[in-house]
PDB file of C-alpha atoms in Angstrom:
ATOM      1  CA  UNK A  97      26.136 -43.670  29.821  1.00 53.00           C
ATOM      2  CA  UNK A  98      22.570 -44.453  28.933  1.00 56.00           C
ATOM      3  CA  UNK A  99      21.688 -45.730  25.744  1.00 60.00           C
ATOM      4  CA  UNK A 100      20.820 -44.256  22.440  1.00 55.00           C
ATOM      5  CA  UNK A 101      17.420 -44.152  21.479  1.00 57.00           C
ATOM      6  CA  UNK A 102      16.069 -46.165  18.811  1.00 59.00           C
ATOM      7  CA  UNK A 103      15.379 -44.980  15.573  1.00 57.00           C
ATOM      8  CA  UNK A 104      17.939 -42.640  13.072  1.00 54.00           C
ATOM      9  CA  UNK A 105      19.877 -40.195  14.771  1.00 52.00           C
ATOM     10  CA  UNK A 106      19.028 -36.393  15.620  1.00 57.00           C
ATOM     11  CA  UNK A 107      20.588 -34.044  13.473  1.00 57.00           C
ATOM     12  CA  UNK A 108      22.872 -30.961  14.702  1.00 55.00           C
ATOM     13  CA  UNK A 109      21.077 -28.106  15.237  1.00 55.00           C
ATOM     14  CA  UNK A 110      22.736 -25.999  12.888  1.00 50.00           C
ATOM     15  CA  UNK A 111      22.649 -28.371  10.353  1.00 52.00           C
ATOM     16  CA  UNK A 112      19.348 -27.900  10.574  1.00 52.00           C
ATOM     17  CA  UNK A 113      18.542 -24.512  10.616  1.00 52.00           C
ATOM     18  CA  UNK A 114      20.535 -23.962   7.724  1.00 52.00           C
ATOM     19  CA  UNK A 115      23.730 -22.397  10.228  1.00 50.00           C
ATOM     20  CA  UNK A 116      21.206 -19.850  11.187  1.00 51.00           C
ATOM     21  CA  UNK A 117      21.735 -19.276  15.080  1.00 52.00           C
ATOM     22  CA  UNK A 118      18.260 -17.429  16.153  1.00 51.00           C
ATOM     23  CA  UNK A 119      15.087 -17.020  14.658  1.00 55.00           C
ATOM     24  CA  UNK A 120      14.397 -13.291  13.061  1.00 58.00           C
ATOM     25  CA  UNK A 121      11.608 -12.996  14.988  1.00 60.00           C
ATOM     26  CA  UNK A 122      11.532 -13.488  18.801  1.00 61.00           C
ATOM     27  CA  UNK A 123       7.816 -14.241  18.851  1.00 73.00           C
ATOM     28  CA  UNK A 124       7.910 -18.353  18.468  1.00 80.00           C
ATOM     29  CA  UNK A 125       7.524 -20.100  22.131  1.00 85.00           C
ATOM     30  CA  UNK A 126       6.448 -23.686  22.783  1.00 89.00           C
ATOM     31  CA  UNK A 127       3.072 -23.428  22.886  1.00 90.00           C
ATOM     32  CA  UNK A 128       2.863 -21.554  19.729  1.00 92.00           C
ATOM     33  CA  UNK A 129       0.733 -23.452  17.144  1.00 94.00           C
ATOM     34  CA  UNK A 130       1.525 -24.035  13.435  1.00 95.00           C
ATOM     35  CA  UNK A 131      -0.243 -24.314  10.884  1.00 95.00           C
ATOM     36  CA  UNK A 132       0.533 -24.963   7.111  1.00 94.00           C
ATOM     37  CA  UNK A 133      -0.556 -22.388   4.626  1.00 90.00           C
ATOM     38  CA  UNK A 134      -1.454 -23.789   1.240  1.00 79.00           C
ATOM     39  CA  UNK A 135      -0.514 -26.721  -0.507  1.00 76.00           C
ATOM     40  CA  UNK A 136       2.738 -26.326  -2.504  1.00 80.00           C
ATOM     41  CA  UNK A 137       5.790 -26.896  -1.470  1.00 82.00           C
ATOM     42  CA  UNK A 138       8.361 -24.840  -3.398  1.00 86.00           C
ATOM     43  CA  UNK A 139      11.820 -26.624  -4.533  1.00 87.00           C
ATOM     44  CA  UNK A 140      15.140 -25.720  -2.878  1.00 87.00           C
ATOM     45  CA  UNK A 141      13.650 -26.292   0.982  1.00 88.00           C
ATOM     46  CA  UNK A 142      16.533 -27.521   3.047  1.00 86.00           C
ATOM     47  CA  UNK A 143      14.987 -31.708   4.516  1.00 86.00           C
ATOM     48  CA  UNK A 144      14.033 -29.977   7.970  1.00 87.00           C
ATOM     49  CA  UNK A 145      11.572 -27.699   6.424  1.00 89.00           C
ATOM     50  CA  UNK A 146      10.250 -30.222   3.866  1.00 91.00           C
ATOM     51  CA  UNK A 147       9.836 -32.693   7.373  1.00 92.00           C
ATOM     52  CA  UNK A 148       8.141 -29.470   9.014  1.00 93.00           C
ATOM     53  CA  UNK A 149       5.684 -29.238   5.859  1.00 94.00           C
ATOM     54  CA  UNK A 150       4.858 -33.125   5.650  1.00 93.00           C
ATOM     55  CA  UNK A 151       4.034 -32.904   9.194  1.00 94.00           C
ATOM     56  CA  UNK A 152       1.731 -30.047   9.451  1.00 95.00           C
ATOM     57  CA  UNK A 153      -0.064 -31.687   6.435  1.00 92.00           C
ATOM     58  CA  UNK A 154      -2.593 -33.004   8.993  1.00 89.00           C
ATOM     59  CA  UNK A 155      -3.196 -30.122  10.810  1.00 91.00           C
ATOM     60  CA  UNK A 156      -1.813 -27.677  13.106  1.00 93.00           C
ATOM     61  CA  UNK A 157       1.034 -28.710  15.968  1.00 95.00           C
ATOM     62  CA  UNK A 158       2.709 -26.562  18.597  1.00 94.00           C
ATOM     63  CA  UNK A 159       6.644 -26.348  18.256  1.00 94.00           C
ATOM     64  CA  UNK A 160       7.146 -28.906  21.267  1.00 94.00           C
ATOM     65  CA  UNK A 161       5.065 -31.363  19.270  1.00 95.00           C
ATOM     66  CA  UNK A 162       6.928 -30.741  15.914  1.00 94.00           C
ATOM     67  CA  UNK A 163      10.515 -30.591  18.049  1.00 92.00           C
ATOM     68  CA  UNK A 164       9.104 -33.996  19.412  1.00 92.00           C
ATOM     69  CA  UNK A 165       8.270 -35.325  15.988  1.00 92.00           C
ATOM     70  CA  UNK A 166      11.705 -33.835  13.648  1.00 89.00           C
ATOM     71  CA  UNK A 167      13.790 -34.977  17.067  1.00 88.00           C
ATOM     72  CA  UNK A 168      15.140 -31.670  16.716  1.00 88.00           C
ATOM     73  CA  UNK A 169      15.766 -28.811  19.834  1.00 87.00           C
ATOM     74  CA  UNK A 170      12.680 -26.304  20.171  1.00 89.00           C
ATOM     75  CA  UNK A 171      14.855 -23.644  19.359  1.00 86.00           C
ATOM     76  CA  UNK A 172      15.666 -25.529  16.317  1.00 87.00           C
ATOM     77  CA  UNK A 173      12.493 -25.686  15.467  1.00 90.00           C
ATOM     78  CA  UNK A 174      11.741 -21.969  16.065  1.00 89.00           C
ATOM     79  CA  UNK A 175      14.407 -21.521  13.543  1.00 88.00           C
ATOM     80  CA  UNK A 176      13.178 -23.637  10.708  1.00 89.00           C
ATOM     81  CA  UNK A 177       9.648 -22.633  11.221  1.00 91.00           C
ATOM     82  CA  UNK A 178      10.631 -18.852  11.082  1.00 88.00           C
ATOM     83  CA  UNK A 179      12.076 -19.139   7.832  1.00 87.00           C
ATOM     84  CA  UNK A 180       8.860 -21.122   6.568  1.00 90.00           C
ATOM     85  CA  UNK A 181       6.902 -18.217   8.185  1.00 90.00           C
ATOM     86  CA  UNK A 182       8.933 -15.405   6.624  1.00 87.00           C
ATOM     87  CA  UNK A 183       8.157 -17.411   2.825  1.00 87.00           C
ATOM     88  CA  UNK A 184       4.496 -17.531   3.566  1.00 90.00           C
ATOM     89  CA  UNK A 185       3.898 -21.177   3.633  1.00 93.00           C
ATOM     90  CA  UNK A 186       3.289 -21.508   7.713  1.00 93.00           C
ATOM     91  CA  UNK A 187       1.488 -19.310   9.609  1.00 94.00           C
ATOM     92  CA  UNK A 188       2.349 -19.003  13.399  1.00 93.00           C
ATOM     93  CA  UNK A 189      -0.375 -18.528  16.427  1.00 92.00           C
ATOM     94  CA  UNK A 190       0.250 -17.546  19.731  1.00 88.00           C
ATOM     95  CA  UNK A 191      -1.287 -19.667  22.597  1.00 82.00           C
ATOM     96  CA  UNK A 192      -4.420 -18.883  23.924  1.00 75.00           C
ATOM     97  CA  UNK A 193      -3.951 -16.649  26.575  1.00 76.00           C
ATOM     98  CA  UNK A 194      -5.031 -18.206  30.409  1.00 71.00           C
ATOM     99  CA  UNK A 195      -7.524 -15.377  30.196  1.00 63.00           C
ATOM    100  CA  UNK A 196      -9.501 -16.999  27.296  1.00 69.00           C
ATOM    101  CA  UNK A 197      -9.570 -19.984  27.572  1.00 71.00           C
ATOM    102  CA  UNK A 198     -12.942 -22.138  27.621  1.00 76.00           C
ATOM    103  CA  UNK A 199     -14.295 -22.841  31.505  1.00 79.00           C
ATOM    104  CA  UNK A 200     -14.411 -26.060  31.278  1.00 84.00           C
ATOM    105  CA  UNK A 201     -17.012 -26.901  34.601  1.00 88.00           C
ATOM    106  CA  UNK A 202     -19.982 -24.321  32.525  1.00 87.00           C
ATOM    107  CA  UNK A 203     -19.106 -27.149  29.606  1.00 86.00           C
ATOM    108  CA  UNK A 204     -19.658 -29.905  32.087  1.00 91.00           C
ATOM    109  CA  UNK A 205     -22.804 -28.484  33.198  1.00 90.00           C
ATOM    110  CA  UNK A 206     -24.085 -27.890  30.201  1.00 89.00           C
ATOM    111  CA  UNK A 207     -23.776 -31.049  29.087  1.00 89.00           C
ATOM    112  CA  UNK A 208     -25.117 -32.871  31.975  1.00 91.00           C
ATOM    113  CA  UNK A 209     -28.386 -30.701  30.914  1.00 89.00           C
ATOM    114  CA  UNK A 210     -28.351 -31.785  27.473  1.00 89.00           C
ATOM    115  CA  UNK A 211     -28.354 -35.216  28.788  1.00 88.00           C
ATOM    116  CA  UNK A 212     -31.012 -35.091  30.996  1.00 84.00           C
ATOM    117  CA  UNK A 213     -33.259 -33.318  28.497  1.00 76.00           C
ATOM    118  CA  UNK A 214     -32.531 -36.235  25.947  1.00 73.00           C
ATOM    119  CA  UNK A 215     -32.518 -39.337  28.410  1.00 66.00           C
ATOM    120  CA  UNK A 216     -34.780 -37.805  31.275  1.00 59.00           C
TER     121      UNK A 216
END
């Protein structure tokens, strides 16, 4: 038996997701990002969704970054952040499709020409 990890324990799943066993939406994957809307933080939120709040404070995370961060399953996660979704105080983005994403050797080249123009 390995050890335990240190720091506080996870908590059960369905303690936190409030005994909810799915999401009521099926759209939530990994990769999709988070992102806090507004700045209040209404009273009766169960500690998971206050945690999910605090952390998207900063910015935007995807839901393996927040399960990384609560120590809580993805699907967890998916969960808590659907119920924050459904109240309007996160908004949830899909990930950039493969499609769409930037090509990153025109970057490169493009900024090996701005160099040369500015030390050449």
């Amino acid at each position: 038996m390995s050890p335990r990890p240190p720091g506080p324990r996870t908590v059960p799943a369905y303690v936190a997701t409030s005994r909810h066993s799915a999401p009521r939406r099926n759209t939530f994957g990994e990769l999709t990002r988070l992102k806090r809307c507004g700045g209040y933080e209404p009273a009766g939120l169960d500690p998971p969704q206050t945690h999910l709040l605090h952390l998207l404070a900063a910015g935007s995370l995807t839901v393996v970054e927040v399960s990384a961060h609560l120590r809580l399953t993805v699907h967890a996660v998916c969960v808590v952040a659907c119920s924050l979704v459904d109240a309007g105080l996160v908004e949830a983005r899909a990930p950039i499709p493969e499609a769409e994403k930037v090509d990153t050797t025109l970057l490169e080249r493009v900024l090996v020409g701005l160099q040369r123009d500015r030390f050449g």
